[in-house]
Short mmCIF file of C-alpha atoms and ligand atoms in Angstrom, two decimals:
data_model
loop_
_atom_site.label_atom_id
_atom_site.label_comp_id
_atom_site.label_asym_id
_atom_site.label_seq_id
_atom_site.Cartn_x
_atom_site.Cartn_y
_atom_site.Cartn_z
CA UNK A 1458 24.47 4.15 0.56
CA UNK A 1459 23.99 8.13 1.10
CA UNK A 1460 26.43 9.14 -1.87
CA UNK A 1461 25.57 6.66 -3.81
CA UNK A 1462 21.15 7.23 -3.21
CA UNK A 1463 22.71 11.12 -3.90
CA UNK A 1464 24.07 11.06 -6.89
CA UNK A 1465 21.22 8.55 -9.16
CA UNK A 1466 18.92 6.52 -6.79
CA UNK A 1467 17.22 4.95 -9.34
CA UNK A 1468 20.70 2.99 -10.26
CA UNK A 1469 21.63 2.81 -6.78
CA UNK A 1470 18.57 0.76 -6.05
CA UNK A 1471 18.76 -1.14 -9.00
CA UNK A 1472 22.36 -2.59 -8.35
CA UNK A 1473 21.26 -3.81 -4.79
CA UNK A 1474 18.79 -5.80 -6.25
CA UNK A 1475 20.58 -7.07 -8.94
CA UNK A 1476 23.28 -7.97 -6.85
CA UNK A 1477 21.57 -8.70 -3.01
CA UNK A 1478 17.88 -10.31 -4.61
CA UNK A 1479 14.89 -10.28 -2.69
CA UNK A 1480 15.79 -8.22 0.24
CA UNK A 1481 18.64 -5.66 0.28
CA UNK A 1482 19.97 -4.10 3.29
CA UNK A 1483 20.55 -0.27 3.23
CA UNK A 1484 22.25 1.83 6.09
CA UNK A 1485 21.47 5.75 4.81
CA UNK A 1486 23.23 8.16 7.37
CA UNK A 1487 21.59 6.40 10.77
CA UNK A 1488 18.47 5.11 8.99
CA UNK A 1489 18.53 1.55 8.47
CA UNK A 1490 16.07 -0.74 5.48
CA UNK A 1491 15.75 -3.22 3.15
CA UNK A 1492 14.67 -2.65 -0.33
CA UNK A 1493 12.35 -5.27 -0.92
CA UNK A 1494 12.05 -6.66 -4.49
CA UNK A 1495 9.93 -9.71 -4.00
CA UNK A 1496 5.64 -8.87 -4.81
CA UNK A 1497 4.90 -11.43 -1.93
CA UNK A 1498 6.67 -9.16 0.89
CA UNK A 1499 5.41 -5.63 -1.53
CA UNK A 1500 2.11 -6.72 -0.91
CA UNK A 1501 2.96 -7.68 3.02
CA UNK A 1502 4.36 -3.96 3.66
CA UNK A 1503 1.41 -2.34 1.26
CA UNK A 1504 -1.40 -4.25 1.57
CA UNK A 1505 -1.80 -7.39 4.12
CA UNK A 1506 -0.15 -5.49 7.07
CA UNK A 1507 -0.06 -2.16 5.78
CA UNK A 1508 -1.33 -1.42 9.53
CA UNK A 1509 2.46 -1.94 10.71
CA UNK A 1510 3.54 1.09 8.38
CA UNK A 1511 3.39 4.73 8.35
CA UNK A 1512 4.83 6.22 5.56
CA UNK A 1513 8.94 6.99 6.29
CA UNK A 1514 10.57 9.86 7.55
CA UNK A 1515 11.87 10.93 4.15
CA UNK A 1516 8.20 12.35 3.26
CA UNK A 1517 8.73 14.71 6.15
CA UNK A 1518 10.81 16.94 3.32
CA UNK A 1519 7.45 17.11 1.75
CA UNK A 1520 5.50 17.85 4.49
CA UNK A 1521 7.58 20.63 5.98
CA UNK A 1522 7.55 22.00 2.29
CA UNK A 1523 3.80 21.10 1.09
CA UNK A 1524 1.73 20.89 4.27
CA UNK A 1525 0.29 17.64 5.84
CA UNK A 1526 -2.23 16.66 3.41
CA UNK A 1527 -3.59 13.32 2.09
CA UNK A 1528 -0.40 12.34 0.43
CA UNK A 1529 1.14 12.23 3.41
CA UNK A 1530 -1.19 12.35 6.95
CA UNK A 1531 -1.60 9.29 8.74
CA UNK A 1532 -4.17 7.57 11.14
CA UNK A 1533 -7.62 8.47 11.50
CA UNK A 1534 -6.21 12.14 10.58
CA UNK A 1535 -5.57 10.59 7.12
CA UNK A 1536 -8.37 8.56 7.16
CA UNK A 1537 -11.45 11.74 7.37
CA UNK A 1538 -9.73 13.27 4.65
CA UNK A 1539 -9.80 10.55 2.64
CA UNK A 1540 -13.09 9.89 3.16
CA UNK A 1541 -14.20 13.49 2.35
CA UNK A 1542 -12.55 13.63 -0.98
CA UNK A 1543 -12.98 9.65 -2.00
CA UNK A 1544 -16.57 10.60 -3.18
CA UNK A 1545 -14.97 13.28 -6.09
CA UNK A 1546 -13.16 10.11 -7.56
CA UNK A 1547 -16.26 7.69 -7.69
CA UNK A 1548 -16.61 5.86 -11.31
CA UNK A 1549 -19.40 7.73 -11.86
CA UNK A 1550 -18.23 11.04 -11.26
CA UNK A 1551 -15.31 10.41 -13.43
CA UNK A 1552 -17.75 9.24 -16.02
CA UNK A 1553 -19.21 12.94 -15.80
CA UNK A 1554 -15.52 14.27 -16.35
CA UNK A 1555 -14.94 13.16 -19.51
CA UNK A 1556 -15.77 15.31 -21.60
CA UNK A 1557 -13.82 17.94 -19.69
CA UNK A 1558 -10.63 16.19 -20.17
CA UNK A 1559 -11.90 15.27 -23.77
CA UNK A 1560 -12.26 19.38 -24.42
CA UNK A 1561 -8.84 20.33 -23.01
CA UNK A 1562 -7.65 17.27 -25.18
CA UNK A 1563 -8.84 19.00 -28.66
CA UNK A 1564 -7.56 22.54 -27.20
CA UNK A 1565 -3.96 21.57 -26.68
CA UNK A 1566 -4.61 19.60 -30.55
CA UNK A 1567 -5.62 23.38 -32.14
CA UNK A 1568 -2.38 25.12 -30.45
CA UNK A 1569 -0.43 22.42 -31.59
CA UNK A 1570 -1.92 22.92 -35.57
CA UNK A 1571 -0.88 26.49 -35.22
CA UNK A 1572 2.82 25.38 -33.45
CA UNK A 1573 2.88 22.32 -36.21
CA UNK A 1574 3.07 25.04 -39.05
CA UNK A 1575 6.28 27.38 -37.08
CA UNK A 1576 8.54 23.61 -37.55
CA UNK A 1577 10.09 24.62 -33.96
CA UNK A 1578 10.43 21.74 -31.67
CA UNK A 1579 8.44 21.84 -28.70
CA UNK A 1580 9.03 20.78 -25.38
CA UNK A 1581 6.17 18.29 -24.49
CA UNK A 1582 6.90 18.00 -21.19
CA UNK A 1583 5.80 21.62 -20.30
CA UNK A 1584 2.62 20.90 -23.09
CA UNK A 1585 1.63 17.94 -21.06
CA UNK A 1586 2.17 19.71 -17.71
CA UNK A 1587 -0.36 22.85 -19.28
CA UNK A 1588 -3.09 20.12 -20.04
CA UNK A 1589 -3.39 18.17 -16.88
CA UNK A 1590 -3.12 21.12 -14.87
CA UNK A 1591 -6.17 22.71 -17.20
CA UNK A 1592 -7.63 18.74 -16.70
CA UNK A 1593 -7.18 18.97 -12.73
CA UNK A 1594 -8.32 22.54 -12.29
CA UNK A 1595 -11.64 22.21 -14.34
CA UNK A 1596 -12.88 19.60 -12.95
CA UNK A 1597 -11.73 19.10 -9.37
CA UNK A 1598 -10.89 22.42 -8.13
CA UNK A 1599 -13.51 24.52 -10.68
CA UNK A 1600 -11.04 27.30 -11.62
CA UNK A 1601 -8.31 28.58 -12.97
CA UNK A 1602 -5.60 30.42 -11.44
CA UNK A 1603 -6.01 33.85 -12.94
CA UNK A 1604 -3.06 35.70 -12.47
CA UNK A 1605 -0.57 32.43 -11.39
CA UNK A 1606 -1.18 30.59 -14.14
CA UNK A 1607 1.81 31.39 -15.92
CA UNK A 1608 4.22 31.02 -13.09
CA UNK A 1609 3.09 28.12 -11.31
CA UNK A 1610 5.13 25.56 -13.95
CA UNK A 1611 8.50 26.96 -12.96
CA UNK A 1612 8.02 27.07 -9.03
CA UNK A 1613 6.62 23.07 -9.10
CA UNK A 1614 10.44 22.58 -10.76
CA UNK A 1615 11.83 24.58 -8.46
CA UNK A 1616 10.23 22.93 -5.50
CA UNK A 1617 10.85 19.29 -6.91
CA UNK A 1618 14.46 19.92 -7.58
CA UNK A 1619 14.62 21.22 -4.05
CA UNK A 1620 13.08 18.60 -2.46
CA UNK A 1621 14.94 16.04 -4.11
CA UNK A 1622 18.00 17.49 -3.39
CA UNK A 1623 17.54 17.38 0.28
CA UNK A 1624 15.57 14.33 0.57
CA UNK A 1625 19.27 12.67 1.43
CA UNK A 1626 20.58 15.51 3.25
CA UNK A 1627 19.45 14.80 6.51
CA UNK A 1628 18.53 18.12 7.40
CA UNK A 1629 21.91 18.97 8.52
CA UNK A 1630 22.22 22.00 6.20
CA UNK A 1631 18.07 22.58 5.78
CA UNK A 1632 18.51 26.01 7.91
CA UNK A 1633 20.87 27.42 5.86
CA UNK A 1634 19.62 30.29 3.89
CA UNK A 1635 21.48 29.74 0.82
CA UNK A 1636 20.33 30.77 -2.69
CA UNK A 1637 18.81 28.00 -3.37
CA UNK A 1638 16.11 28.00 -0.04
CA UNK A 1639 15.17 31.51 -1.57
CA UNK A 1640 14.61 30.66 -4.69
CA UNK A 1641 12.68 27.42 -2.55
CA UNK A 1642 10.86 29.96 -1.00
CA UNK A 1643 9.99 32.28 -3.44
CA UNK A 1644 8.56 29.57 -5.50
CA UNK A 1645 6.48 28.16 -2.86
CA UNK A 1646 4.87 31.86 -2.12
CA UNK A 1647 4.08 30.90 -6.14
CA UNK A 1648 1.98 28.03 -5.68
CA UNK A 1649 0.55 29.32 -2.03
CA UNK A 1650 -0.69 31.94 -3.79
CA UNK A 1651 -2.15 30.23 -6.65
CA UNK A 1652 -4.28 28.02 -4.23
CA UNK A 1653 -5.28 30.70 -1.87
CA UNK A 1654 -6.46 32.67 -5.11
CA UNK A 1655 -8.53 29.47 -5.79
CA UNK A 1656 -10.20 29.31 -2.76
CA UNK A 1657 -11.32 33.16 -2.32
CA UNK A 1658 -12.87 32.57 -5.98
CA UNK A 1659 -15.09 29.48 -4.76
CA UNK A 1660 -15.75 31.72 -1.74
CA UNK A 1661 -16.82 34.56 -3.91
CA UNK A 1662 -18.82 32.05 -6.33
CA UNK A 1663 -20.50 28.95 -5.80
CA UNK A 1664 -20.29 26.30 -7.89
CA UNK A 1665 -23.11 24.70 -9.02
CA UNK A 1666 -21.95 21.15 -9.83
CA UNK A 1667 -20.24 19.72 -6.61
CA UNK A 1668 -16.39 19.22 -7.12
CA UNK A 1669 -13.57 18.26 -5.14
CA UNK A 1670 -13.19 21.70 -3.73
CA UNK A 1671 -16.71 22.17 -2.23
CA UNK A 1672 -16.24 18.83 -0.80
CA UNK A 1673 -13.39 19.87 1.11
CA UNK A 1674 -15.23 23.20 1.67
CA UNK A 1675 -18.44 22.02 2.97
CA UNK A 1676 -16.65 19.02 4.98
CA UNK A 1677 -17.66 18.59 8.73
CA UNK A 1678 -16.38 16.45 11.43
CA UNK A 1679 -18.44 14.01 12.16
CA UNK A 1680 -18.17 14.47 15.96
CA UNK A 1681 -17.00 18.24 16.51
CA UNK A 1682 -18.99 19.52 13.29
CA UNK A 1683 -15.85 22.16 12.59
CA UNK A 1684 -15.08 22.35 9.04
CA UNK A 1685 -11.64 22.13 7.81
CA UNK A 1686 -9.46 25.38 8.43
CA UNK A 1687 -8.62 27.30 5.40
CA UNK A 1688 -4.89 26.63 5.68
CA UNK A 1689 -5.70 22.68 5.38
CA UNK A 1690 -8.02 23.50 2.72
CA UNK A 1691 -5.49 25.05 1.03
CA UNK A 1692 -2.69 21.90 1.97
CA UNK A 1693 -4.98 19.50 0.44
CA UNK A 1694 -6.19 21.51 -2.87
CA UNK A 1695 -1.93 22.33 -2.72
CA UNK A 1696 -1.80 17.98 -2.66
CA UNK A 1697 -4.63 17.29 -5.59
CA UNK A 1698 -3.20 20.12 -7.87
CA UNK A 1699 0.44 18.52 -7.66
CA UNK A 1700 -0.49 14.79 -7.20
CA UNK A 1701 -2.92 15.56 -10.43
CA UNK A 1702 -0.70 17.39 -12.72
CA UNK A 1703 2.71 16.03 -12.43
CA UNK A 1704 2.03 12.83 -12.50
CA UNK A 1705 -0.17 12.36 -15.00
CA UNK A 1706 1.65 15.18 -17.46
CA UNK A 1707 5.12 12.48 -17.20
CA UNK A 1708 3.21 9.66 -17.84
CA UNK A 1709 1.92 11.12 -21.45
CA UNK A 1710 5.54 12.82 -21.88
CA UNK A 1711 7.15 9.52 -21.25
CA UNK A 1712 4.30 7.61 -23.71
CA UNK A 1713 4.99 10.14 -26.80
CA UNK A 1714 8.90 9.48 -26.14
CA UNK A 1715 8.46 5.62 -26.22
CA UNK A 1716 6.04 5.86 -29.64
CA UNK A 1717 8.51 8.01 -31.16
CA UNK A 1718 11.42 5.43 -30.92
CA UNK A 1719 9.25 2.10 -31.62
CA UNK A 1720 7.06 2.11 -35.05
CA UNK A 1721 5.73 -0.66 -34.73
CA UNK A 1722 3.38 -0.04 -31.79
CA UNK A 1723 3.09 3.46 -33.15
CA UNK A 1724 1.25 1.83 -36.37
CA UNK A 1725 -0.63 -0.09 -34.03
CA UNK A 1726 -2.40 2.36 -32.09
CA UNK A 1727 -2.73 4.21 -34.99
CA UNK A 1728 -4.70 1.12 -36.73
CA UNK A 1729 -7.21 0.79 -33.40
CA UNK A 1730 -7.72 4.79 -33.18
CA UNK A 1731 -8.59 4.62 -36.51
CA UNK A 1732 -10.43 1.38 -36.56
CA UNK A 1733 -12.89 3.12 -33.65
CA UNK A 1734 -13.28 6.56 -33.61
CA UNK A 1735 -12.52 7.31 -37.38
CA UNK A 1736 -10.89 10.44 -37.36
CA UNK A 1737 -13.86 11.86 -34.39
CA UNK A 1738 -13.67 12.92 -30.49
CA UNK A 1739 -13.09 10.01 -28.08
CA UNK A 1740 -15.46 9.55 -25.18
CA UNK A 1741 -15.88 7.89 -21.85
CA UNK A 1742 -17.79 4.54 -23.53
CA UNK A 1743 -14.85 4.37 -26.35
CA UNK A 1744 -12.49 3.42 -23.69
CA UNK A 1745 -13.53 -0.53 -23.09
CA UNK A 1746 -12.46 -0.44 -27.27
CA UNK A 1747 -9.40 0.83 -26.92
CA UNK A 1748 -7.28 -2.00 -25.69
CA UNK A 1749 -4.30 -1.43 -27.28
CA UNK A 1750 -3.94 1.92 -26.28
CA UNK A 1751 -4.20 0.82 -22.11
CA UNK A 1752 -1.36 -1.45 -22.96
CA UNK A 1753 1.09 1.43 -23.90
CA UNK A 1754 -0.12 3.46 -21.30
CA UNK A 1755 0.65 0.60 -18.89
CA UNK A 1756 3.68 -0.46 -20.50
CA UNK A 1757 4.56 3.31 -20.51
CA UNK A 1758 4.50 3.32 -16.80
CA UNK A 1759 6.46 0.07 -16.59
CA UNK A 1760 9.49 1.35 -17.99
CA UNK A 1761 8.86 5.25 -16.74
CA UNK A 1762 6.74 5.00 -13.62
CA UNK A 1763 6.41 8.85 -12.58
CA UNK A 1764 6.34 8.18 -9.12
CA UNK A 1765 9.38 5.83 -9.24
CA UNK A 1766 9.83 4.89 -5.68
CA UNK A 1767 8.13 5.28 -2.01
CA UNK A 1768 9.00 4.26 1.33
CA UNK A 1769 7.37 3.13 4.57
CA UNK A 1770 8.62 2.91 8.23
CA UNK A 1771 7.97 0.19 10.47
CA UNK A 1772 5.62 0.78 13.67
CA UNK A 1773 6.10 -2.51 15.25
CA UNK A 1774 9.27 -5.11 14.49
CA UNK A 1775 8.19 -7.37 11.51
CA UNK A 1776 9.94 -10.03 9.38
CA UNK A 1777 10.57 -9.66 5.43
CA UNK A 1778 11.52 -12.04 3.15
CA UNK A 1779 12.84 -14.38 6.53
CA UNK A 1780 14.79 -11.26 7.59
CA UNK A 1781 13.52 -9.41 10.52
CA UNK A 1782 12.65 -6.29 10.53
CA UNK A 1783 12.81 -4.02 13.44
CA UNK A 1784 10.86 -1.14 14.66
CA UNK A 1785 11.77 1.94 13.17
CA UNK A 1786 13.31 0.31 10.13
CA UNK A 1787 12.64 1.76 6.53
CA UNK A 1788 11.06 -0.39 3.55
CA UNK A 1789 11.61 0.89 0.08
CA UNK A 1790 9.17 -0.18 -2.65
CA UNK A 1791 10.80 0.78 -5.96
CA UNK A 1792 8.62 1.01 -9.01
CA UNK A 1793 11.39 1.35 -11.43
CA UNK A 1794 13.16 -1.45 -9.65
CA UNK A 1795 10.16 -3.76 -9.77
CA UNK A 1796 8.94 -2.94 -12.70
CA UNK A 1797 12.57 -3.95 -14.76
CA UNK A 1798 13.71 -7.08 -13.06
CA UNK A 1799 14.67 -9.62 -15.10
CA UNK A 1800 13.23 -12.52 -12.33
CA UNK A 1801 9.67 -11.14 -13.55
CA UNK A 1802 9.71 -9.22 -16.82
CA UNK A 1803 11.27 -11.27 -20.12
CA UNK A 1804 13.16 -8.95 -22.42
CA UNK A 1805 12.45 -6.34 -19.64
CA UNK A 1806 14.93 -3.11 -20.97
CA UNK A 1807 12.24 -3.40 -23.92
CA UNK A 1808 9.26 -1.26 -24.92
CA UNK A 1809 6.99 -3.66 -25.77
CA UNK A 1810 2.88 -3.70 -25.06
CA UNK A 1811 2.16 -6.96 -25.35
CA UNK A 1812 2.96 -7.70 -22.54
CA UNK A 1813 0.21 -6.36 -20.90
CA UNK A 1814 -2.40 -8.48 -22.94
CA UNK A 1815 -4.58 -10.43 -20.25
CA UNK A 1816 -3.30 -13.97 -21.78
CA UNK A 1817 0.40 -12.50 -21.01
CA UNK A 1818 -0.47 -10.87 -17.65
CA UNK A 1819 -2.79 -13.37 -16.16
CA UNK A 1820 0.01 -15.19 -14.07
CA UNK A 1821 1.78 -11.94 -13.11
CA UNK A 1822 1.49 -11.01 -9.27
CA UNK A 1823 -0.16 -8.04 -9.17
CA UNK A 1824 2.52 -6.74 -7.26
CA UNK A 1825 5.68 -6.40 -9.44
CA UNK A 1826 3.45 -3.56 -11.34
CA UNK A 1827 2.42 -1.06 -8.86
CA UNK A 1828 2.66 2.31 -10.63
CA UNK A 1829 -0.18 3.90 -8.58
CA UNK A 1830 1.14 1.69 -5.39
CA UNK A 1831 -0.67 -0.61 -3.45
CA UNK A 1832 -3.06 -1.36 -0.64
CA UNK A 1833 -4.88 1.40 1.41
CA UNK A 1834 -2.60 4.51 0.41
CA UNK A 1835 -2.87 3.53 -3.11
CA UNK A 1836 -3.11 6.83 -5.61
CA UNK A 1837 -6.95 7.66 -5.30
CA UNK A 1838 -6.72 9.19 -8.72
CA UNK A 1839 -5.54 6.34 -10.71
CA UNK A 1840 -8.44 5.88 -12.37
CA UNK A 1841 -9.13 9.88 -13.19
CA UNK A 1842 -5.19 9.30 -14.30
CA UNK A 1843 -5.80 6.28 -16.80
CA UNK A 1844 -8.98 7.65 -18.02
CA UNK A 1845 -7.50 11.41 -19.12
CA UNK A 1846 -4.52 9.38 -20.64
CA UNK A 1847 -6.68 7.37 -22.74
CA UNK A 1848 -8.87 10.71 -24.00
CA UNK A 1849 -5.51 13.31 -24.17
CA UNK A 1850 -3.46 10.08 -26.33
CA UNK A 1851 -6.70 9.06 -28.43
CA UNK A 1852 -7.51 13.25 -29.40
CA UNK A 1853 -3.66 13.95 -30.02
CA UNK A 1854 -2.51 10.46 -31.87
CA UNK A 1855 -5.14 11.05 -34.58
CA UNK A 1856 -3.54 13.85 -35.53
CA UNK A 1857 0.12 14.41 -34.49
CA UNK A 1858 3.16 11.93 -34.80
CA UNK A 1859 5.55 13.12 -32.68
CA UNK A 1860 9.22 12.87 -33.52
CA UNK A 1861 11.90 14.21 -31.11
CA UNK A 1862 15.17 16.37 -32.03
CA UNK A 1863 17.74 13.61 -33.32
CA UNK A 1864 20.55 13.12 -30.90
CA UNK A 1865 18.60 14.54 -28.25
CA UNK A 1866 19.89 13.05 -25.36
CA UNK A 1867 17.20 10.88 -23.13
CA UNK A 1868 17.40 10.44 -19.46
CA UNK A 1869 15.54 9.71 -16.64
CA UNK A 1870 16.12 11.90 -13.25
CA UNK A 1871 14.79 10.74 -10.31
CA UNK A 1872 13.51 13.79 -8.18
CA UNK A 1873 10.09 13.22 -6.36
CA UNK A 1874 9.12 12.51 -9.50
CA UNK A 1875 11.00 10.75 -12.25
CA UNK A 1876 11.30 13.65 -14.98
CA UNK A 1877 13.43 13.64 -18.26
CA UNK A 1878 16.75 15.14 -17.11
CA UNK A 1879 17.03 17.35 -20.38
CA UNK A 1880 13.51 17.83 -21.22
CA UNK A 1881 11.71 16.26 -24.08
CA UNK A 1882 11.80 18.85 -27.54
CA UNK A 1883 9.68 17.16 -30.22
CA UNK A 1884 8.35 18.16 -33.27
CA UNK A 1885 5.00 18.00 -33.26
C1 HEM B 2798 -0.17 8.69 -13.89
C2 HEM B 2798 -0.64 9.36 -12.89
C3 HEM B 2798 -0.42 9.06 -11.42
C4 HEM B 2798 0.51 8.26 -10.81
C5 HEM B 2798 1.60 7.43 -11.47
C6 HEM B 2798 0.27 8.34 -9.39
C7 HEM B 2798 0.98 7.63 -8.42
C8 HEM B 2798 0.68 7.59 -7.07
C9 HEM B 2798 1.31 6.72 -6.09
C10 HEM B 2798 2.39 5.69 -6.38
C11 HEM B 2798 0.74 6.98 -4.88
C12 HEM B 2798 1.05 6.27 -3.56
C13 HEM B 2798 2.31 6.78 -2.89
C14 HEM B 2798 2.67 5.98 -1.65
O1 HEM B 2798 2.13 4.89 -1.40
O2 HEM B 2798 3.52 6.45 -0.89
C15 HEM B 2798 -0.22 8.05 -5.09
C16 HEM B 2798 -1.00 8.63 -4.09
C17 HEM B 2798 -1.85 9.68 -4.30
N1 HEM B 2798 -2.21 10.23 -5.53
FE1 HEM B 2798 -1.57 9.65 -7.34
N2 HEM B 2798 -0.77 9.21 -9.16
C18 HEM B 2798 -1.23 9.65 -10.37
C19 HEM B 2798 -2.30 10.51 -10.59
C20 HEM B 2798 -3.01 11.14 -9.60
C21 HEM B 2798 -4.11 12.04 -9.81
C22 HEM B 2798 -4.69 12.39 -11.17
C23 HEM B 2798 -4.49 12.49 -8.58
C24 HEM B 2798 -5.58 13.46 -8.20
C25 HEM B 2798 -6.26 14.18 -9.01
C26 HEM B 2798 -3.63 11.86 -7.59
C27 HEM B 2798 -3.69 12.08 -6.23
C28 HEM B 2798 -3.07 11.28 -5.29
C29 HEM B 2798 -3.27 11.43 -3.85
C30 HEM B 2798 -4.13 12.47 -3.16
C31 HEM B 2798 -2.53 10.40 -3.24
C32 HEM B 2798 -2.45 10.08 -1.73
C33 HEM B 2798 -3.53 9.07 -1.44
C34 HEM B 2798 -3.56 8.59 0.02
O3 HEM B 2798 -2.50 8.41 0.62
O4 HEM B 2798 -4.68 8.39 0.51
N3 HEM B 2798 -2.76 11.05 -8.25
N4 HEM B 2798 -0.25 8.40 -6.42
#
């Protein structure tokens, strides 16, 4: 499957299911899986024995490039750090947030009046990337990154590309210092030094409300009493800026895609925005009124789920689907796959949010939708996620209908993330 997973995995996958069902082997180089495509043997892997599973070898392309941080640690390594920064993502303390993703919210909507009036198309995805990353750095990591802040866009999509592209390779070539690994380098000298630059401010200045970054500063092991050294203080801030921003800024670039091509949802939200917060600033307590709008967003990630496929590797031989699986094999839980199959979604090539209503969802297994994934290593920002969606769609909706360049062409690309191969130019 290695030239085939090379050229457009997200297809790749697809077919196997299509054509194999539940459980699809896959030999890639001298790894050997099954994509699994059933929820009963997702939640198995994710959730009910997630204790079999580490996640696979093909993170360890992250983690050389990234650092070992929460993303991708394991064991009781994985399991402190979690605990230290689980308290930044309490209900609560999201609550508390709102109004900071609310505020960046209204000052991407006054840049866009001024870039309304120049009629140039803009290209959302890099507007959506500027917000959460303003979103992220405000309120988790109390900052901004001074001097990198300009930079830092280009050497994520330098690093993503990079990753992806070797993610198959099987490290054959990886010490090869071609063009390409400079550039690789060069951009991740970018985003060290953003982070580091970060830190030495917090260092410098105190902040007075706690955030995820004095968490992780003030941390101490429970038994030893050592606090975290700066480099995996600066691994794990590295982890929450990426996990944070990217994300979250394809999620929104996906949603104003999708509302561009389909009126009729597009008049729909536009009838509850209007219906509840009458032209003024959402807040946290508007969200519980905003049903419609959670149903894009979810039906959003359906079809475009930014983090469109993970993997796990078997600790101890288990059995899938009536297959066994031995030690060392991979499993590959596919979002896009999942989240399209015909078996479980009716009219499922179709943008339509619905679908999510509680009468339609209320016999759905919870896992053939598993955008944020599943079980212990499930995203511990999905709600900060769905919240700043809701506040960033609800400030820029009321004002802006976005329409993108006819016969621009539309297509996903699978890297870590799942980005729009030709960007997304709209007029705003
Ligand atoms: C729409 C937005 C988001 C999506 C679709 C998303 C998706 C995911 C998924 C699928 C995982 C699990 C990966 C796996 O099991 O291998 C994950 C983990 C994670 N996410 Fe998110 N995420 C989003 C937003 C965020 C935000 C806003 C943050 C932080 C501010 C964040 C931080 C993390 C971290 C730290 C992990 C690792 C958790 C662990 O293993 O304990 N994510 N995310």
């Amino acid at each position: 499957m290695l030239p085939a997973l090379r050229r457009d995995p997200i297809h790749a996958f697809m077919d196997a299911a299509v054509r194999f069902g539940d459980v699809a082997f896959f030999k890639i180089g001298s790894r050997r899986g099954y994509l699994i495509t059933n929820p009963s043997d997702v939640r198995h892997v994710l959730q009910d024995n997630a204790r079999n599973y580490r996640k696979s070898p093909l993170y360890q392309k992250l983690r050389a490039s990234l650092g070992d941080g929460l993303l991708t640690s394991e064991g009781a390594f994985w399991l402190r750090q979690r605990r230290i920064a689980q308290p930044a993502f309490h209900r609560q303390r999201i609550e508390t947030l709102a109004g900071v993703m609310a505020d960046a919210a209204a000052e991407t909507a006054a840049h866009w009046e001024t870039l309304a009036a120049q009629r140039h198309p803009v290209e959302i995805g890099n507007e959506m990337m500027r917000l959460t990353r303003t979103v992220v750095l405000r309120s988790l990591l109390g900052g901004d990154l001074g001097p990198y802040a300009a930079t830092i866009d280009a050497a994520w999509a330098t690093i993503n590309q990079q990753i992806a592209e070797s993610f198959w390779s099987l490290g054959i070539t990886d010490w090869l210092p071609t063009p390409r690994k400079r550039r690789f380098h060069a951009a991740r000298a970018v985003l060290h030094g953003a982070v580091d630059h970060l830190i030495a401010e917090r260092r410098r200045h105190e902040s007075e409300t706690p955030d995820l970054l004095s968490m992780l500063i003030a941390a101490r092991d429970e038994e030893t009493g050592e606090s975290m050294t700066d480099l995996q203080i600066r691994v794990e801030v590295t982890t929450f800026l990426l996990a944070g921003q990217e994300t979250t800024a394809l999620a929104l670039t996906w949603l104003w895609y999708l509302l561009s091509q389909h009126e009729s949802p597009r008049r729909r939200l536009a009838e509850e925005l209007d219906g509840v917060l009458r032209g003024r600033r959402p807040e946290y307590s508007d969200l519980a009124n905003l049903p419609y709008m959670r149903m894009v967003i979810d039906e959003t990630m359906r079809l475009y789920p930014p983090a469109w496929g993970f993997s796990r590797q078997a600790l101890e031989d288990d059995r899938l689907g009536g297959y066994e699986l031995p030690r060392g094999w991979l499993a590959f839980v596919i979002p896009y796959v999942l989240h399209r199959l015909p078996a479980y979604w009716e009219d499922a090539e179709q943008f339509e949010p619905e679908r999510f209503s509680p009468e339609r969802s209320a016999d759905r297994s919870k896992f053939v939708y598993v955008p944020f994934g599943a079980g212990p290593r499930q995203c511990i920002g999905n709600h900060f996620a769905l919240i700043e969606m809701v506040l960033v769609v609800a400030t820029l909706a009321q004002r802006f209908s976005l329409r993108l360049v006819a016969g621009h062409p539309v297509e996903p690309n699978a890297l870590i993330t799942l980005r729009p191969r030709f960007g997304m130019p709209m007029y705003i």
